[in-house]
Coordinates of C-alpha atoms in Angstrom, one line a residue:
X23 CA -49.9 -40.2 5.5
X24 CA -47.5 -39.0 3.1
X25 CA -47.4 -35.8 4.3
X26 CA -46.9 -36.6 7.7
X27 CA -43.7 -38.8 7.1
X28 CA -42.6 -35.3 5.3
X29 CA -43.3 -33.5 8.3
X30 CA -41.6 -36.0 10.1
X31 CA -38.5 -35.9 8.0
X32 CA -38.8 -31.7 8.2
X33 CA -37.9 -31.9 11.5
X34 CA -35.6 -34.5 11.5
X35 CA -33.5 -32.1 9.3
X36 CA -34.2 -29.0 11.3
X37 CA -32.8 -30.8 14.4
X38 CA -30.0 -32.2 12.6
X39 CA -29.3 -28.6 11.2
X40 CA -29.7 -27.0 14.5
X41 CA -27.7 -30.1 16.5
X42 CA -24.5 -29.2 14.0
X43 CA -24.3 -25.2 14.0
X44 CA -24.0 -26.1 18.0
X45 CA -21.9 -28.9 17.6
X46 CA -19.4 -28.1 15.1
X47 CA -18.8 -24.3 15.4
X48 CA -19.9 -23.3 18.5
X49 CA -18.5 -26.9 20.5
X50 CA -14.9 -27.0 18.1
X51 CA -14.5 -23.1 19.2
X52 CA -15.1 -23.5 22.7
X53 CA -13.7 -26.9 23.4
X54 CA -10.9 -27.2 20.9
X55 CA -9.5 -23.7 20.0
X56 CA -11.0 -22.6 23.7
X57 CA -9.9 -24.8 26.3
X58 CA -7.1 -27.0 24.4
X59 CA -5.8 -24.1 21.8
X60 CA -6.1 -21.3 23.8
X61 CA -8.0 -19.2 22.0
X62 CA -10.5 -16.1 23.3
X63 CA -13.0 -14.9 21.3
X64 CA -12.8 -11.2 21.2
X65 CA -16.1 -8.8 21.3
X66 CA -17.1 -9.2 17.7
X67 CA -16.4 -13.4 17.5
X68 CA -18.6 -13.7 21.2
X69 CA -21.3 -12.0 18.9
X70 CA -20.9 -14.4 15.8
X71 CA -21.1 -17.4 18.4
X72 CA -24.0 -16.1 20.4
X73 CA -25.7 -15.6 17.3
X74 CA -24.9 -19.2 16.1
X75 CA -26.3 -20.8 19.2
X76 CA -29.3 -18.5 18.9
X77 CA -29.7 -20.2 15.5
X78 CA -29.1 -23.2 16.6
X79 CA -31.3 -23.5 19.8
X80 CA -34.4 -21.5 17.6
X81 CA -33.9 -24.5 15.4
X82 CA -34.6 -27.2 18.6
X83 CA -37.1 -25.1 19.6
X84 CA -39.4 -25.7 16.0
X85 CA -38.4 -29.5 16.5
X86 CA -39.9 -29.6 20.2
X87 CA -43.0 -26.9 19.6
X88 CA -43.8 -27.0 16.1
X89 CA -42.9 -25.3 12.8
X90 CA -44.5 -21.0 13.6
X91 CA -44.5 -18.5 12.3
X92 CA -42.3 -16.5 15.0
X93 CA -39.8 -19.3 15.0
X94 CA -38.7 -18.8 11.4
X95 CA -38.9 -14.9 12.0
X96 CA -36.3 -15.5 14.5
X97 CA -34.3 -17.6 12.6
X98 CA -33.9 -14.9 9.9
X99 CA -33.4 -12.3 12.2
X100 CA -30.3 -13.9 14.2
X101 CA -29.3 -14.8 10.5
X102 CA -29.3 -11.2 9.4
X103 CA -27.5 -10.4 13.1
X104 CA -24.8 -13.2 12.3
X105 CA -24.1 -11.7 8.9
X106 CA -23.6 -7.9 9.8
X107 CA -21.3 -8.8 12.8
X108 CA -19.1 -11.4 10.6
X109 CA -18.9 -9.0 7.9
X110 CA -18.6 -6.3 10.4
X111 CA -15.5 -8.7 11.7
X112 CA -14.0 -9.1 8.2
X113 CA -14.3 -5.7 7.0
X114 CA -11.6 -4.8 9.4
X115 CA -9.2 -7.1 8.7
X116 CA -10.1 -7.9 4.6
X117 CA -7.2 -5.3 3.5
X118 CA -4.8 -7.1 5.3
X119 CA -2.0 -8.9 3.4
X120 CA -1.7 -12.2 2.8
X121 CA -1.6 -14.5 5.9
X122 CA -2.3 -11.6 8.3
X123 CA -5.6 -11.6 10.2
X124 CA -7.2 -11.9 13.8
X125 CA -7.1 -15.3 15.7
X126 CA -7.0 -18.8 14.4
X127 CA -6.9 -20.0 11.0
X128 CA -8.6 -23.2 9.5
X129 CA -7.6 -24.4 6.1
X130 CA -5.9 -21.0 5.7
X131 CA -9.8 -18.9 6.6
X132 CA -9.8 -17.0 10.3
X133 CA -12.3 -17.6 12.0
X134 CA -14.2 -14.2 11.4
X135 CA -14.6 -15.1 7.7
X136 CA -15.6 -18.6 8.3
X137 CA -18.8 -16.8 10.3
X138 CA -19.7 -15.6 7.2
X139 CA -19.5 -18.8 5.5
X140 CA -21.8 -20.1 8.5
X141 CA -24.2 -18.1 8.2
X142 CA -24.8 -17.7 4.3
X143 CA -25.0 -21.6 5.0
X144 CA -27.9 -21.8 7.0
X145 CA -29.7 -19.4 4.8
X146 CA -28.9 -22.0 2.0
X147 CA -29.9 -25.0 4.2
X148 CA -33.3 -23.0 5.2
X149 CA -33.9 -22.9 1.6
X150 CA -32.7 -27.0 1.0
X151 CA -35.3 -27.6 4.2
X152 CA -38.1 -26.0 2.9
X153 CA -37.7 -27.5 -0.8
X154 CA -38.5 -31.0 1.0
X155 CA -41.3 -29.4 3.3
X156 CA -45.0 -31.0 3.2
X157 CA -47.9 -28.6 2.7
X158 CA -48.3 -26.6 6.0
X159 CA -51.9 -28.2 7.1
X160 CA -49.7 -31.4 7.5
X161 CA -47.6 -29.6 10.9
X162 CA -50.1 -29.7 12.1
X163 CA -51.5 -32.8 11.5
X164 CA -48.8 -34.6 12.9
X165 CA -48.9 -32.5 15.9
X166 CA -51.9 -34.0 16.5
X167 CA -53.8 -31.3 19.3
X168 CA -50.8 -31.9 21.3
X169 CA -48.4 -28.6 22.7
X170 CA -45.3 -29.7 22.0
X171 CA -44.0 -32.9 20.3
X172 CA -42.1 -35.8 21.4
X173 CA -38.6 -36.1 21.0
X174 CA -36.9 -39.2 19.5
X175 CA -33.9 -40.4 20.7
X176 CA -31.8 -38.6 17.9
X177 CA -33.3 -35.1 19.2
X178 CA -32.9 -35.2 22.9
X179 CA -29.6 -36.7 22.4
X180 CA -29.3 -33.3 20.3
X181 CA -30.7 -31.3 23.0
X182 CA -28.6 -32.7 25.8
X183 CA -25.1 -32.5 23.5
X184 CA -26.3 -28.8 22.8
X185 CA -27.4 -27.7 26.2
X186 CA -24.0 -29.1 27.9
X187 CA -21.8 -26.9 24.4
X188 CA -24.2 -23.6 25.6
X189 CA -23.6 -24.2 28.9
X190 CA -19.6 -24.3 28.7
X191 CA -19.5 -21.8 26.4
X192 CA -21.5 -19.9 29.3
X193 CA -18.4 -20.4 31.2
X194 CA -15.9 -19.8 28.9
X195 CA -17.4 -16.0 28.6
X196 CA -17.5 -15.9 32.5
X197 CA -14.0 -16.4 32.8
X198 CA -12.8 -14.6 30.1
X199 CA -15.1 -11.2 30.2
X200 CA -16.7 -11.2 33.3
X201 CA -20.0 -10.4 34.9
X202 CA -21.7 -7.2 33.6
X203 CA -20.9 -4.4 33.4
X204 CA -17.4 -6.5 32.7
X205 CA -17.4 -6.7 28.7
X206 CA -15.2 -8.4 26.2
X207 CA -12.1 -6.9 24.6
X208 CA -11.2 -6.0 21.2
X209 CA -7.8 -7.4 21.5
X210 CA -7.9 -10.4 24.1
X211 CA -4.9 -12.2 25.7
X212 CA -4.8 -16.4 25.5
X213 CA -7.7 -18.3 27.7
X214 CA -6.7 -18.8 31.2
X215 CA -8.1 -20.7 34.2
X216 CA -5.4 -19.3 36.4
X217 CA -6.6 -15.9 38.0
X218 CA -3.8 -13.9 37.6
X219 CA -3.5 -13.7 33.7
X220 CA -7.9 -13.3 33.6
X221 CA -8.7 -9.8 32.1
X222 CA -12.0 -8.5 33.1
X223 CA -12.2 -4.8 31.5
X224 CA -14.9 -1.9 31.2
X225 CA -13.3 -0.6 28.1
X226 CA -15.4 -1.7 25.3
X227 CA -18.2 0.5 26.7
X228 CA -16.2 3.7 26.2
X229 CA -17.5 5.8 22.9
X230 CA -19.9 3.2 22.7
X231 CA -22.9 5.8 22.3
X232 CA -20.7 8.5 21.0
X233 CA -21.1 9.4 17.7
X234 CA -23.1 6.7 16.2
X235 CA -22.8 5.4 12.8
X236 CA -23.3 2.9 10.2
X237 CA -20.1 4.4 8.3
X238 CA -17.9 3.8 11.5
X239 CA -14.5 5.9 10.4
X240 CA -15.8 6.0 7.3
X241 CA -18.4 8.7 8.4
X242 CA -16.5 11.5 6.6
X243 CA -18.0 14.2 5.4
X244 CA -17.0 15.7 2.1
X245 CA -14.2 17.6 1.6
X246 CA -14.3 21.7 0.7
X247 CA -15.1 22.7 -2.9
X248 CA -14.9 26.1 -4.5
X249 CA -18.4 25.4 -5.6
X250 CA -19.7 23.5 -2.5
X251 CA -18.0 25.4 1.3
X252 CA -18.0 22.7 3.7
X253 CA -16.3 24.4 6.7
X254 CA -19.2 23.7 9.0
X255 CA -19.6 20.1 8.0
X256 CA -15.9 19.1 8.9
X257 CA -16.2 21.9 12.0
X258 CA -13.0 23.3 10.5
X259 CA -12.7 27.1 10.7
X260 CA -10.7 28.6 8.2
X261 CA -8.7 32.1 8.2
X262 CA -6.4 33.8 5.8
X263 CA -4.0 34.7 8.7
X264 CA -0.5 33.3 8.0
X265 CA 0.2 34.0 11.5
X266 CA -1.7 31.0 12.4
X267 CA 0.0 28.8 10.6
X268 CA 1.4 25.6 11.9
X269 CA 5.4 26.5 11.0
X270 CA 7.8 28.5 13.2
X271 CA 8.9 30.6 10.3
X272 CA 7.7 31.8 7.2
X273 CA 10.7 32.6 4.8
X274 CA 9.3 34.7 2.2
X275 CA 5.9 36.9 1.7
X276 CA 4.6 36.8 -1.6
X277 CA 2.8 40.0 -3.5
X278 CA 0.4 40.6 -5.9
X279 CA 1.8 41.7 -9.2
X280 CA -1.6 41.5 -11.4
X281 CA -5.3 40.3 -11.0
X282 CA -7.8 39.0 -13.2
X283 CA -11.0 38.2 -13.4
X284 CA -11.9 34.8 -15.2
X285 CA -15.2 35.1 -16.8
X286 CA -16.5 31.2 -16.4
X287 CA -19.7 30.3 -15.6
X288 CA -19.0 28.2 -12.9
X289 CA -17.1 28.3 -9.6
X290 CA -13.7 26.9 -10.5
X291 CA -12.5 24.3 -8.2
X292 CA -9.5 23.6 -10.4
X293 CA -6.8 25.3 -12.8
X294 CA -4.0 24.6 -14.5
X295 CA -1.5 25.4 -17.5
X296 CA -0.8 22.2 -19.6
X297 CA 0.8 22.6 -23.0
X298 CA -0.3 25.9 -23.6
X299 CA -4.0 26.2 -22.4
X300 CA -5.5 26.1 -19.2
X301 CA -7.5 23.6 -18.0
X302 CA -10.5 24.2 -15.5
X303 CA -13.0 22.3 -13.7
X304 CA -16.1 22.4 -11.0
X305 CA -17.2 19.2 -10.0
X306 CA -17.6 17.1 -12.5
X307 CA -17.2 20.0 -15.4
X308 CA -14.0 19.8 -17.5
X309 CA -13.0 23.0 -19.9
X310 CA -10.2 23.5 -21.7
X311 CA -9.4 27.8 -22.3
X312 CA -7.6 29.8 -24.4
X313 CA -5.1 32.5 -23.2
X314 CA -8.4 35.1 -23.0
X315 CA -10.2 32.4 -20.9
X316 CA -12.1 31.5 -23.7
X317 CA -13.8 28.2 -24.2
X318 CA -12.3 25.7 -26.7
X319 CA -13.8 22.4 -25.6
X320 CA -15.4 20.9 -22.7
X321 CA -17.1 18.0 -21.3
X322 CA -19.4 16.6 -18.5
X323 CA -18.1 13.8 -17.2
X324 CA -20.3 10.7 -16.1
X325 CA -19.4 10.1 -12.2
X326 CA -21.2 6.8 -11.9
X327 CA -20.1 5.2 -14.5
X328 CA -18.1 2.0 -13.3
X329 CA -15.4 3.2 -11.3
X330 CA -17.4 6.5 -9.3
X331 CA -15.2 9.0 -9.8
X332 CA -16.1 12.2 -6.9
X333 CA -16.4 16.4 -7.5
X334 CA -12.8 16.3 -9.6
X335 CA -9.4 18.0 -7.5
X336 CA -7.1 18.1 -10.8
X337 CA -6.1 17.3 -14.0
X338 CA -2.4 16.7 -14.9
X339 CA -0.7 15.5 -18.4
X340 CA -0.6 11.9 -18.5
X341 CA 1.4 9.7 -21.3
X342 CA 2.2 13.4 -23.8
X343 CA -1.2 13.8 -25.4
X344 CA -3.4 12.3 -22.4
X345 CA -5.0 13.8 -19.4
X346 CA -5.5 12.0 -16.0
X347 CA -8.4 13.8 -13.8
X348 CA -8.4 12.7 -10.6
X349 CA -11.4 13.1 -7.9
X350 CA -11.4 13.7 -4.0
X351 CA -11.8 9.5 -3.7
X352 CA -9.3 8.7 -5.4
X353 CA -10.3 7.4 -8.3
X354 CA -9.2 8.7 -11.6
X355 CA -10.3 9.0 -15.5
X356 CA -7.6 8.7 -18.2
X357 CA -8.9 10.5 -21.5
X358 CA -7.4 12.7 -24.4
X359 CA -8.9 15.0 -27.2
X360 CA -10.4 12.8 -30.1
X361 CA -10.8 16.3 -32.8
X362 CA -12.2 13.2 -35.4
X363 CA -14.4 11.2 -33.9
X364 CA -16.0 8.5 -35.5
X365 CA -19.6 7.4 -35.3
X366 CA -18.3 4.4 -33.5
X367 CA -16.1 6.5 -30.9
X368 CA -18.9 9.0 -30.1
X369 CA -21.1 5.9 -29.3
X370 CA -18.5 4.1 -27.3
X371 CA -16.9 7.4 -25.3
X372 CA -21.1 7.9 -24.3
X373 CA -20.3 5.8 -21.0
X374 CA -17.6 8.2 -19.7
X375 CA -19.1 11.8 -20.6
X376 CA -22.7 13.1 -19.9
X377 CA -21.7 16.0 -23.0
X378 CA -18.6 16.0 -24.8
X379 CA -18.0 12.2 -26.3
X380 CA -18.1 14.0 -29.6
X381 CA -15.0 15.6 -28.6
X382 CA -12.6 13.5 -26.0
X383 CA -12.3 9.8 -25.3
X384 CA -12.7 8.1 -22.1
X385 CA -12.2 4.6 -23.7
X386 CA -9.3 3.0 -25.7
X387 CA -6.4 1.9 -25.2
X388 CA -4.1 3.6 -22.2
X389 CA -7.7 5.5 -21.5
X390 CA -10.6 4.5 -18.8
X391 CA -10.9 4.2 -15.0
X392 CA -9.4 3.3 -12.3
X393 CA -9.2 3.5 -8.6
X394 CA -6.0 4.0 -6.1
X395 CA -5.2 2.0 -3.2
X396 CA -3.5 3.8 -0.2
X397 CA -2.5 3.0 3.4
X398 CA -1.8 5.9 5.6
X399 CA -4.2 8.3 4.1
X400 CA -7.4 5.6 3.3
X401 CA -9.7 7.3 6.0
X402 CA -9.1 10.9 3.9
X403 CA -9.9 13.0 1.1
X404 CA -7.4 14.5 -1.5
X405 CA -7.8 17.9 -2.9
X406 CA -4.8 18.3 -4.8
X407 CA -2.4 16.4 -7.7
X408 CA 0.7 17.0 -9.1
X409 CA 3.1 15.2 -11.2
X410 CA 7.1 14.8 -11.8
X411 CA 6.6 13.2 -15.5
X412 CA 7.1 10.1 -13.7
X413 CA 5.5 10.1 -10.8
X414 CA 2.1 12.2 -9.5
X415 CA 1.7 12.9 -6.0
X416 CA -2.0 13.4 -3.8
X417 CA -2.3 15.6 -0.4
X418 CA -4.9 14.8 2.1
X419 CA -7.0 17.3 4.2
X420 CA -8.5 17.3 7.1
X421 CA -12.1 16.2 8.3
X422 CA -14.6 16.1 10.6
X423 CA -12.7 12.2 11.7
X424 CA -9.2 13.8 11.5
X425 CA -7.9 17.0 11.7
X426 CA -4.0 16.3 12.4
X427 CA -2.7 13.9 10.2
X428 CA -1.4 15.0 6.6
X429 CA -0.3 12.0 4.5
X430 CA 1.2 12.9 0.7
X431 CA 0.9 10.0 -1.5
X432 CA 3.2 8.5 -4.3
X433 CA 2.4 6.6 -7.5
X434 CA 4.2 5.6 -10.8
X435 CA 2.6 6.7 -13.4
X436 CA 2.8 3.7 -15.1
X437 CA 0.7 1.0 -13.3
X438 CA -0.7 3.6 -10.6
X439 CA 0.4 1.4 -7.8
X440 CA 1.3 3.0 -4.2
X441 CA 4.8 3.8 -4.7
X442 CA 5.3 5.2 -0.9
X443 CA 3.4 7.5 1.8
X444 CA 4.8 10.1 3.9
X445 CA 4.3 12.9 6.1
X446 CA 6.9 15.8 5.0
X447 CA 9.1 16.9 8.1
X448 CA 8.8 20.0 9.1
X449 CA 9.9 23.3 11.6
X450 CA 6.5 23.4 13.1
X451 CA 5.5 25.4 16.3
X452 CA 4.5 23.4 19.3
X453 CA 1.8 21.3 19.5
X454 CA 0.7 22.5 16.0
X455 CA 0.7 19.7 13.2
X456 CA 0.6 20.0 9.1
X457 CA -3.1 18.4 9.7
X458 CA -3.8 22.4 10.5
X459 CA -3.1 23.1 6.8
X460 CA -5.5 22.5 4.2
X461 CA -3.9 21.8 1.0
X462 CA -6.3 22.9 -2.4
X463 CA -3.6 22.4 -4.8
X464 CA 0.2 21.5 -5.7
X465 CA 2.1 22.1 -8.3
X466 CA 5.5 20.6 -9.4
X467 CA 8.8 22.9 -10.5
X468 CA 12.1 22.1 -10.4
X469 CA 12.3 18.9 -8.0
X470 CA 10.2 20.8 -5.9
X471 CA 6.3 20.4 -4.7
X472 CA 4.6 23.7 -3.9
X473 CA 1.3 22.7 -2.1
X474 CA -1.2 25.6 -1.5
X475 CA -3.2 26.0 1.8
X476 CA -6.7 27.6 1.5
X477 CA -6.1 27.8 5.4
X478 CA -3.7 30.5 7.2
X479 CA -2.6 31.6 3.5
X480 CA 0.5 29.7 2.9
X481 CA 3.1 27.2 0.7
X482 CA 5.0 25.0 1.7
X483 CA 7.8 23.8 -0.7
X484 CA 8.5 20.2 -0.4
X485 CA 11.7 18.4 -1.5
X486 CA 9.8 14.5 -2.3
X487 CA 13.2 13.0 -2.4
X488 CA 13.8 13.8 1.3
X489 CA 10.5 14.2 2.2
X490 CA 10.8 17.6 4.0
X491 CA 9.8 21.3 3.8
X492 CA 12.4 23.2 2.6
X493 CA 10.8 26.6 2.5
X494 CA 7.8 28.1 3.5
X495 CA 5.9 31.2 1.7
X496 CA 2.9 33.7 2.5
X497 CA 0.1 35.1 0.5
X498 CA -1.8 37.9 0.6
X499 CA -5.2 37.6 3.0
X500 CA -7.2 39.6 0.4
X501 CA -7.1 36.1 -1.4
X502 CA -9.8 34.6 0.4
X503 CA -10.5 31.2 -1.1
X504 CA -7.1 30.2 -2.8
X505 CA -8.1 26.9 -4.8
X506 CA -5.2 26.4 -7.4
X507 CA -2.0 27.2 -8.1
X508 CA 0.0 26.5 -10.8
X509 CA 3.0 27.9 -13.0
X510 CA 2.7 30.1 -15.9
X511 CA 6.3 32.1 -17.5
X512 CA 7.9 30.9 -14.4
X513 CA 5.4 32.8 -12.1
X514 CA 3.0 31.3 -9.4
X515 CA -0.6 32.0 -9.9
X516 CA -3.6 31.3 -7.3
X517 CA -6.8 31.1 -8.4
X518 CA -9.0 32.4 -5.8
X519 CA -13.7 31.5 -6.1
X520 CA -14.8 34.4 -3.8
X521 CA -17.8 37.0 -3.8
X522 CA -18.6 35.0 -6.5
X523 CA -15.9 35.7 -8.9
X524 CA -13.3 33.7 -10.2
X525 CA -10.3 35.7 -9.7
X526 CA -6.6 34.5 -11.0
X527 CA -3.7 36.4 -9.4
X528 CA -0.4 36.6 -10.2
X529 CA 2.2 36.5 -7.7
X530 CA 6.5 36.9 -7.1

């Protein structure tokens, strides 16, 4: 008998559980923020409310036919649903500043978030439920041979309240989106009775099926190393012809003076001169060389180690004796030489470096990880750093997303916060963009940012301060692969991975 009274008492709390997600969420939604606030659900929140009264009416359903099997499988199912479209719904708004967002706010939450909270909540109350449930024999027991079980006055009360809710929310969605193959907006304008502001719109179906993805705009492929091509992957074809080159003019033609071969075992993605050695990497290898190219130390860095850290685009100086390495995500590693280690360093610099934490440190103080925030350029890749002394600067490339916009990004050394964001102006031919460029490496010399393009063979000198190209130059097309460039006795250099050589080349 004991048993029973649990059973009983199992579905009294199921049908007060379902009665509420219907009552409060769904019924304040469509009768308060609906009809008396105005408010229209847009695609995404008609989801998050469908999948609520799925819940909700699932949840009567076990009260009226009896805890099964394919009742609770439901239940976690339109769960799952609820949470992937609410956090589907956040996701695109959870960068936002403070007090921005989508829709109506309660106790400062938007709507979209407080799906979220709805749904994690019924999870937790399915558990609650189930900690008070009788054995399973005892459903049916109380059952009794009969198909479905009589209601009480609390739970067709619940059913009535709910069905009149569904129903109104029924015609809400009418009004508001239409009949099929009407669907709802992205973006909708106020609820409306009145016919003449009613938007019914096709809209939402277009690119529906195009390009599918669980990424979204995140769906970018990686960008183009010297050790890993990726021209195919972002359907980007590039050429060494300068004549097909976004600008109007080219101002000067740079030659060849000398050429060298660097003999490294790797294909070098990255090179510069910083206080009197050059620094290389490919992917996640970091060497430092003497003047004959000669190996003094070098390390493997860790690239899962907290802050992931992708195939590395540069290293510049960073505080006098430090080094920030930066990778094509945007997240960085702060580390210096340690020539006398300690037992205790070598242990502690382990997390950082795969080889090497006998010889640099990863961890300490004005060392470790980090990751960068942007704006304009958050859907893109960087393949180049520079630095002023006070500030460094990232380029994006292109991808298989994007292929026009070219953002250049600004941070303080200091604190590494977004400083600004901005596309250079430039004399560019028609209908061509900077986006045609793709921009392997910059360098910094007097005020001035020369960024190298792997793509048409060309630099563009940008003044920062105004934000503008001031001068444009040409390379030679025998340089096939140009992946750095850098200053050395006042000359450019352009390192160059192709035929399988690392080739350095002087230029003036």
């Amino acid at each position: 008998m004991n048993e029973i009274n649990k059973a009983k008492n199992f579905y009294t709390l199921m049908c007060l559980a379902g009665f509420l997600i219907i009552l409060l969420p769904v019924g304040i939604a469509n009768f308060i923020f609906g009809y008396m606030l105005g408010d229209s659900p847009c695609v995404l929140c008609w989801g998050q409310r469908e999948a609520m009264i799925f819940i909700g009416v699932i949840a009567l359903f076990i009260v009226r036919y009896g805890i099964k099997g394919k009742y609770l499988a439901a239940l976690l199912i339109m769960t799952a649903l609820g949470l992937y479209q609410s956090f589907a719904h956040y996701g695109n708004h959870a960068h936002r500043d403070l007090d921005q967002g989508f829709g109506l706010a309660i106790f400062g939450i938007h709507t979209y978030f407080w799906a979220e909270i709805i749904f994690w909540s019924v999870v937790l109350l399915l558990g609650v439920i189930f900690v008070f449930a009788p054995k399973f024999n005892a459903f049916e027991m109380e059952l009794n041979g009969q198909k479905f079980r009589q209601y009480t006055k609390f739970s067709f009360t619940a059913v009535i309240i709910s069905t009149i809710i569904v129903a109104s929310n029924v015609f809400q969605a009418l009004v508001s989106t239409g009949f099929p193959p009407y669907v709802g907006q992205s973006d909708p304008a106020r609820f409306s009775l009145n016919p003449k502001y009613i938007i019914w719109s096709t809209q939402g179906w277009n690119g529906l099926w195009q390009n599918i993805s669980f990424l979204g705009k995140r769906d970018v492929k990686a960008p183009d190393y010297a050790f890993a091509p990726a021209s195919e992957a972002l359907n980007i074809k590039f050429d060494n012809d300068v004549n097909n080159a976004p600008f109007a003019k080219i101002n000067e033609d740079l030659k060849i003076t000398n050429e060298q071969d660097i003999n490294f075992d790797k294909a070098i993605n990255t090179i510069d001169f910083i206080n009197g050695e050059f620094v290389v990497s490919s992917q996640w290898d970091v060497a430092f060389l003497d003047d004959n190219f000669n190996v003094k130390e070098s390390f493997v860095l860790d690239p899962y180690f907290s802050a992931t850290i992708d195939p590395i685009i540069g290293i510049i100086p960073y505080m006098d004796d430090k080094f920030l390495l930066m990778g094509s995500n945007k997240s960085f590693l702060r580390f210096e030489k340690n020539p006398n280690p300690t037992e205790e360093d070598i242990a502690k610099q382990y997390a950082d470096f795969i080889k090497g934490n006998d010889k640099f440190k990863g961890q300490g103080e004005g060392l470790g990880r980090g990751r960068l925030d942007t704006i304009r350029s958050k859907f893109n890749h960087v393949a180049s750093i520079t630095t002023d002394g006070n500030y460094f600067y990232l380029a994006t490339v292109p991808n298989n997303k994007d292929t026009k916009n070219f953002v250049i990004s600004k941070f303080p050394l200091t604190d590494r916060i977004l400083s600004s964001e901005f596309t250079p102006k430039a004399n560019l031919k028609e209908g061509k963009t900077l986006g045609d460029l793709y921009i392997t490496s910059m360098a910094f010399k007097d005020g001035e940012i020369y960024a190298l393009s792997k793509n048409h063979n060309v630099i563009m000198v940008i003044d920062p301060l105004k934000e503008e190209v001031i001068k444009t130059m040409s390379f030679p097309s025998s340089i096939t692969n140009a992946r750095s460039i850098f200053f050395k006795d006042g000359k450019i250099n352009i390192l160059s991975y192709q035929d399988g050589v690392n080739k350095l080349y002087t230029l003036d």
